[in-house]
Every structure is written in C-alpha cells, then in structure tokens.
Amino acid sequence: MTIPLFPDQDPAVLEQKLRESFKAWVEYRARSGSTARSERPLKDESAIVYQEMWHAFAAYCASRSLDTTTVEAADIKTFLALRGAGNANGRPRPSTKGQELSPRYAWRMLTLIDRVTRFQARCDGVTPNPAATELLQLSEYRYANASHRDPLPDYCTEAQAKRLIGYLTEIRHSESASGPLTWKEVRDRTAVALMLGAGLTPGDVRVMTLDGVAVAGGRKAGVPWKLALPGNGNAPARETPVAEWAGRQLALWLSIREAQNIDGELVFPSTRSGKPWSHTGCYESCKAVLSGAGMGDEGGGVFKLRHTFALRQLAKGKTETEVARWLGILDINSMARYRHVLPNQVDVV
C-alpha cells in the first residue's frame, strides 16, 4: 500500500481535482476529431457510465491522499476488491448498468484509470503512472474484453414494456391518476416513449429538432412515423422509424409544446425559452420516469429501452444492417450480442 505523500491535503479538494481530470479528458476527446478508439468522442451512454466509475475511484483515492501520480497497482487492486463488495470508501457502489464486478468490468475500470492518468500526465508534462498498465497485463484482465465475453443486453420483458407503455400513454388524457401533469412531466414521458418506441438515446433526445419529425406520408394522419436525427458523438446522422403508439405520444407532446408557446427548434428543450436540455437533467428526468413506472430498481437503466427497440425490430424480421442504421451503429459486429438473445425467443413489445 502506498504511503500518502500529502497526508495534510484536504480530501474534498483532492477528490475535486481528480474529478476535474476526468472532465478535462472527456472534453479533450469531444474536440479531438480523432477516429482512434482511445481518442474519439465518447457517446453519452459511455460518458455517464465512465463518470460514475471514475467518481468512485476519485473518492477512494482522496480518502487515502492519492492522486494520479502516486496511486500504485496495490492501491488499485484494493479499490477493485472494495468495489466488488459494493463498498469503496464506505460508499454504496454506483449503478453500472447492472454489471457485476466481473473480469470484464475490472478491465473497463483499469482501462479508464490508465487513459485518464496518461492524459493527466501528458497535460502536466510528467512520466505516466504505469500502475494500471501493469495490471492490464495480467491474464485475469488482459483477455477479459474478448468478444465472447460481451454481456447480453438488458431489455424489457413483454410485461415490463406493456406496463411502461401504459404509464407513458396515460397522459393522453387531461389528467393522470395523481392530477394534472406539468408540461415538463409530459416532455419527460414522451422522451422515454421515443427511447422505447424509436431506439433513441438521451443524447438523441436532447438534440432532436422539430424539422426532423416526419408526419406527412405516414399511415395515420397527424401521427409522426419517422425521425431524422443529426450526428451525435460517434453516431452518424440517421433516420429511424417510430412505433405508432410512440408517434401518438409525440404528437400529443408537440401539441402541448405549441400551446405552451415554447420557443426554439429543439423538440425537448429544458425551458420555455428553448434552452437545451442538459446532459444530466435529461438523464435524471428519464430515470425518474422509469421509477414512476415501477421500473427504477430494475437493471439496465434507460438504455435497456433502446435494446428493447432493437430486439423488437429484429424479431419482426428486420435485418441487422437495417437496425444498426436506425440505431446509428457503424460497426455491424456490435449487433452480434442481440443474436444471443433472439434464439431464446424472448417476448418484446
């Protein structure tokens, strides 16, 4: 175990410093313009998960007066052990999309630590700390990211999806069971409806514009049936179909949006003036919707809705190429994980 070099340093200050290192790393990747896997912009989904992981590591290091230059392999192994026990630095382990601390998860954590510490070393003009790199060479972690170890995607069962759709679509009436909904509550539920009914991510929801909603030419008059989405992070600009029930939900939201005189071109702004919905605000609001539907304690988070959409389309006979295009996935090999679910004939709505 490392002997702290700065025993008198305020842990809160050190933890914030480590958090800032992560933030700077994410921002660097967002503007790098690189296509290299380790340098290109992070998707919203990855950024959220990695932030949770790094913040837990930052709290652990701060409690022991360690930073990116002084942490050693033994310290990281202790952290992984505590993380696996559900307690790092006395705090509950944050959500990690339902994953346990498997060798694959440990590989992801070590890779994250390695990349952020190397980035910080480059910024400071010092030699990178090799601690995480050394651990990544161990056989227990080195092969943990092999493709055959890819976890199956979390998805909604038929019962879960029907329950969620019922909860989301009750707002077609003027009041919910607990009274009138605010315009933001309608917005939040409609955003979740498009995650399940059109395969959108929180990032897609935040950047979607009114001119990307296709109404003309659909099977039902006045009901959106297709969405055009701009490029977002690693995802290219694309079009995706909308399930009819979700299209009706979107039509309702657009009518409320107009009645509220909400400005701007964003479909889901955060304010009446049209201010963009923040990354954290969108994610937390959508998680609250799932909680309200009784799905807050179920694994997978909001991204299980996107996986459910993909499985639904594949089960209907759509090709992997079509579904990948609708999801904005460039690497068709990423669709392989869905093949391991479909042969089990799961029910998806």
PDB file of N, CA and C in Angstrom, residues 309-343:
ATOM      1  N   PHE A 309     -36.047  -1.854 -28.264  1.00  0.00           N
ATOM      2  CA  PHE A 309     -36.426  -1.440 -29.627  1.00  0.00           C
ATOM      3  C   PHE A 309     -35.689  -2.286 -30.659  1.00  0.00           C
ATOM      4  N   ALA A 310     -34.373  -2.452 -30.473  1.00  0.00           N
ATOM      5  CA  ALA A 310     -33.574  -3.221 -31.425  1.00  0.00           C
ATOM      6  C   ALA A 310     -34.064  -4.660 -31.512  1.00  0.00           C
ATOM      7  N   LEU A 311     -34.306  -5.285 -30.370  1.00  0.00           N
ATOM      8  CA  LEU A 311     -34.774  -6.672 -30.359  1.00  0.00           C
ATOM      9  C   LEU A 311     -36.152  -6.799 -30.998  1.00  0.00           C
ATOM     10  N   ARG A 312     -36.986  -5.822 -30.755  1.00  0.00           N
ATOM     11  CA  ARG A 312     -38.330  -5.835 -31.354  1.00  0.00           C
ATOM     12  C   ARG A 312     -38.239  -5.818 -32.878  1.00  0.00           C
ATOM     13  N   GLN A 313     -37.357  -4.968 -33.406  1.00  0.00           N
ATOM     14  CA  GLN A 313     -37.224  -4.877 -34.856  1.00  0.00           C
ATOM     15  C   GLN A 313     -36.625  -6.151 -35.452  1.00  0.00           C
ATOM     16  N   LEU A 314     -35.620  -6.700 -34.774  1.00  0.00           N
ATOM     17  CA  LEU A 314     -35.008  -7.934 -35.261  1.00  0.00           C
ATOM     18  C   LEU A 314     -36.002  -9.097 -35.206  1.00  0.00           C
ATOM     19  N   ALA A 315     -36.815  -9.136 -34.150  1.00  0.00           N
ATOM     20  CA  ALA A 315     -37.808 -10.200 -34.012  1.00  0.00           C
ATOM     21  C   ALA A 315     -38.871 -10.110 -35.102  1.00  0.00           C
ATOM     22  N   LYS A 316     -39.078  -8.900 -35.618  1.00  0.00           N
ATOM     23  CA  LYS A 316     -40.057  -8.697 -36.692  1.00  0.00           C
ATOM     24  C   LYS A 316     -39.488  -9.037 -38.059  1.00  0.00           C
ATOM     25  N   GLY A 317     -38.211  -9.406 -38.085  1.00  0.00           N
ATOM     26  CA  GLY A 317     -37.613  -9.809 -39.344  1.00  0.00           C
ATOM     27  C   GLY A 317     -36.749  -8.764 -40.021  1.00  0.00           C
ATOM     28  N   LYS A 318     -36.527  -7.634 -39.370  1.00  0.00           N
ATOM     29  CA  LYS A 318     -35.643  -6.625 -39.939  1.00  0.00           C
ATOM     30  C   LYS A 318     -34.200  -7.128 -39.870  1.00  0.00           C
ATOM     31  N   THR A 319     -33.384  -6.723 -40.829  1.00  0.00           N
ATOM     32  CA  THR A 319     -32.003  -7.190 -40.861  1.00  0.00           C
ATOM     33  C   THR A 319     -31.144  -6.429 -39.858  1.00  0.00           C
ATOM     34  N   GLU A 320     -30.023  -7.032 -39.506  1.00  0.00           N
ATOM     35  CA  GLU A 320     -29.091  -6.364 -38.595  1.00  0.00           C
ATOM     36  C   GLU A 320     -28.583  -5.062 -39.201  1.00  0.00           C
ATOM     37  N   THR A 321     -28.394  -5.042 -40.515  1.00  0.00           N
ATOM     38  CA  THR A 321     -27.919  -3.829 -41.181  1.00  0.00           C
ATOM     39  C   THR A 321     -28.937  -2.703 -41.043  1.00  0.00           C
ATOM     40  N   GLU A 322     -30.222  -3.022 -41.232  1.00  0.00           N
ATOM     41  CA  GLU A 322     -31.264  -2.002 -41.097  1.00  0.00           C
ATOM     42  C   GLU A 322     -31.316  -1.455 -39.671  1.00  0.00           C
ATOM     43  N   VAL A 323     -31.341  -2.362 -38.710  1.00  0.00           N
ATOM     44  CA  VAL A 323     -31.476  -1.944 -37.316  1.00  0.00           C
ATOM     45  C   VAL A 323     -30.248  -1.151 -36.871  1.00  0.00           C
ATOM     46  N   ALA A 324     -29.065  -1.583 -37.293  1.00  0.00           N
ATOM     47  CA  ALA A 324     -27.849  -0.847 -36.954  1.00  0.00           C
ATOM     48  C   ALA A 324     -27.912   0.575 -37.506  1.00  0.00           C
ATOM     49  N   ARG A 325     -28.425   0.706 -38.725  1.00  0.00           N
ATOM     50  CA  ARG A 325     -28.549   2.039 -39.330  1.00  0.00           C
ATOM     51  C   ARG A 325     -29.517   2.909 -38.540  1.00  0.00           C
ATOM     52  N   TRP A 326     -30.630   2.330 -38.101  1.00  0.00           N
ATOM     53  CA  TRP A 326     -31.615   3.094 -37.321  1.00  0.00           C
ATOM     54  C   TRP A 326     -31.040   3.519 -35.973  1.00  0.00           C
ATOM     55  N   LEU A 327     -30.187   2.673 -35.402  1.00  0.00           N
ATOM     56  CA  LEU A 327     -29.593   2.977 -34.103  1.00  0.00           C
ATOM     57  C   LEU A 327     -28.379   3.898 -34.220  1.00  0.00           C
ATOM     58  N   GLY A 328     -27.867   4.073 -35.431  1.00  0.00           N
ATOM     59  CA  GLY A 328     -26.664   4.879 -35.606  1.00  0.00           C
ATOM     60  C   GLY A 328     -25.403   4.125 -35.264  1.00  0.00           C
ATOM     61  N   ILE A 329     -25.435   2.794 -35.392  1.00  0.00           N
ATOM     62  CA  ILE A 329     -24.272   1.950 -35.093  1.00  0.00           C
ATOM     63  C   ILE A 329     -23.472   1.729 -36.367  1.00  0.00           C
ATOM     64  N   LEU A 330     -22.208   2.109 -36.344  1.00  0.00           N
ATOM     65  CA  LEU A 330     -21.363   1.981 -37.529  1.00  0.00           C
ATOM     66  C   LEU A 330     -20.757   0.590 -37.659  1.00  0.00           C
ATOM     67  N   ASP A 331     -20.435  -0.040 -36.546  1.00  0.00           N
ATOM     68  CA  ASP A 331     -19.802  -1.360 -36.561  1.00  0.00           C
ATOM     69  C   ASP A 331     -20.879  -2.434 -36.479  1.00  0.00           C
ATOM     70  N   ILE A 332     -21.162  -3.086 -37.592  1.00  0.00           N
ATOM     71  CA  ILE A 332     -22.216  -4.097 -37.636  1.00  0.00           C
ATOM     72  C   ILE A 332     -21.931  -5.252 -36.690  1.00  0.00           C
ATOM     73  N   ASN A 333     -20.665  -5.472 -36.345  1.00  0.00           N
ATOM     74  CA  ASN A 333     -20.315  -6.551 -35.422  1.00  0.00           C
ATOM     75  C   ASN A 333     -20.912  -6.330 -34.041  1.00  0.00           C
ATOM     76  N   SER A 334     -21.249  -5.073 -33.719  1.00  0.00           N
ATOM     77  CA  SER A 334     -21.848  -4.771 -32.421  1.00  0.00           C
ATOM     78  C   SER A 334     -23.232  -5.391 -32.278  1.00  0.00           C
ATOM     79  N   MET A 335     -23.833  -5.767 -33.400  1.00  0.00           N
ATOM     80  CA  MET A 335     -25.178  -6.349 -33.362  1.00  0.00           C
ATOM     81  C   MET A 335     -25.157  -7.807 -32.931  1.00  0.00           C
ATOM     82  N   ALA A 336     -23.953  -8.393 -32.850  1.00  0.00           N
ATOM     83  CA  ALA A 336     -23.854  -9.825 -32.536  1.00  0.00           C
ATOM     84  C   ALA A 336     -24.474 -10.160 -31.188  1.00  0.00           C
ATOM     85  N   ARG A 337     -24.387  -9.257 -30.215  1.00  0.00           N
ATOM     86  CA  ARG A 337     -24.906  -9.566 -28.883  1.00  0.00           C
ATOM     87  C   ARG A 337     -26.403  -9.816 -28.896  1.00  0.00           C
ATOM     88  N   TYR A 338     -27.116  -9.220 -29.863  1.00  0.00           N
ATOM     89  CA  TYR A 338     -28.559  -9.443 -29.939  1.00  0.00           C
ATOM     90  C   TYR A 338     -28.890 -10.852 -30.429  1.00  0.00           C
ATOM     91  N   ARG A 339     -27.979 -11.451 -31.186  1.00  0.00           N
ATOM     92  CA  ARG A 339     -28.228 -12.804 -31.696  1.00  0.00           C
ATOM     93  C   ARG A 339     -28.321 -13.812 -30.564  1.00  0.00           C
ATOM     94  N   HIS A 340     -27.604 -13.535 -29.466  1.00  0.00           N
ATOM     95  CA  HIS A 340     -27.611 -14.475 -28.352  1.00  0.00           C
ATOM     96  C   HIS A 340     -28.919 -14.398 -27.557  1.00  0.00           C
ATOM     97  N   VAL A 341     -29.690 -13.332 -27.788  1.00  0.00           N
ATOM     98  CA  VAL A 341     -30.962 -13.179 -27.091  1.00  0.00           C
ATOM     99  C   VAL A 341     -32.103 -13.720 -27.932  1.00  0.00           C
ATOM    100  N   LEU A 342     -32.113 -13.418 -29.218  1.00  0.00           N
ATOM    101  CA  LEU A 342     -33.235 -13.795 -30.085  1.00  0.00           C
ATOM    102  C   LEU A 342     -33.494 -15.292 -30.172  1.00  0.00           C
ATOM    103  N   PRO A 343     -32.460 -16.153 -30.219  1.00  0.00           N
ATOM    104  CA  PRO A 343     -32.744 -17.591 -30.275  1.00  0.00           C
ATOM    105  C   PRO A 343     -33.547 -18.089 -29.069  1.00  0.00           C
TER     106      PRO A 343
END
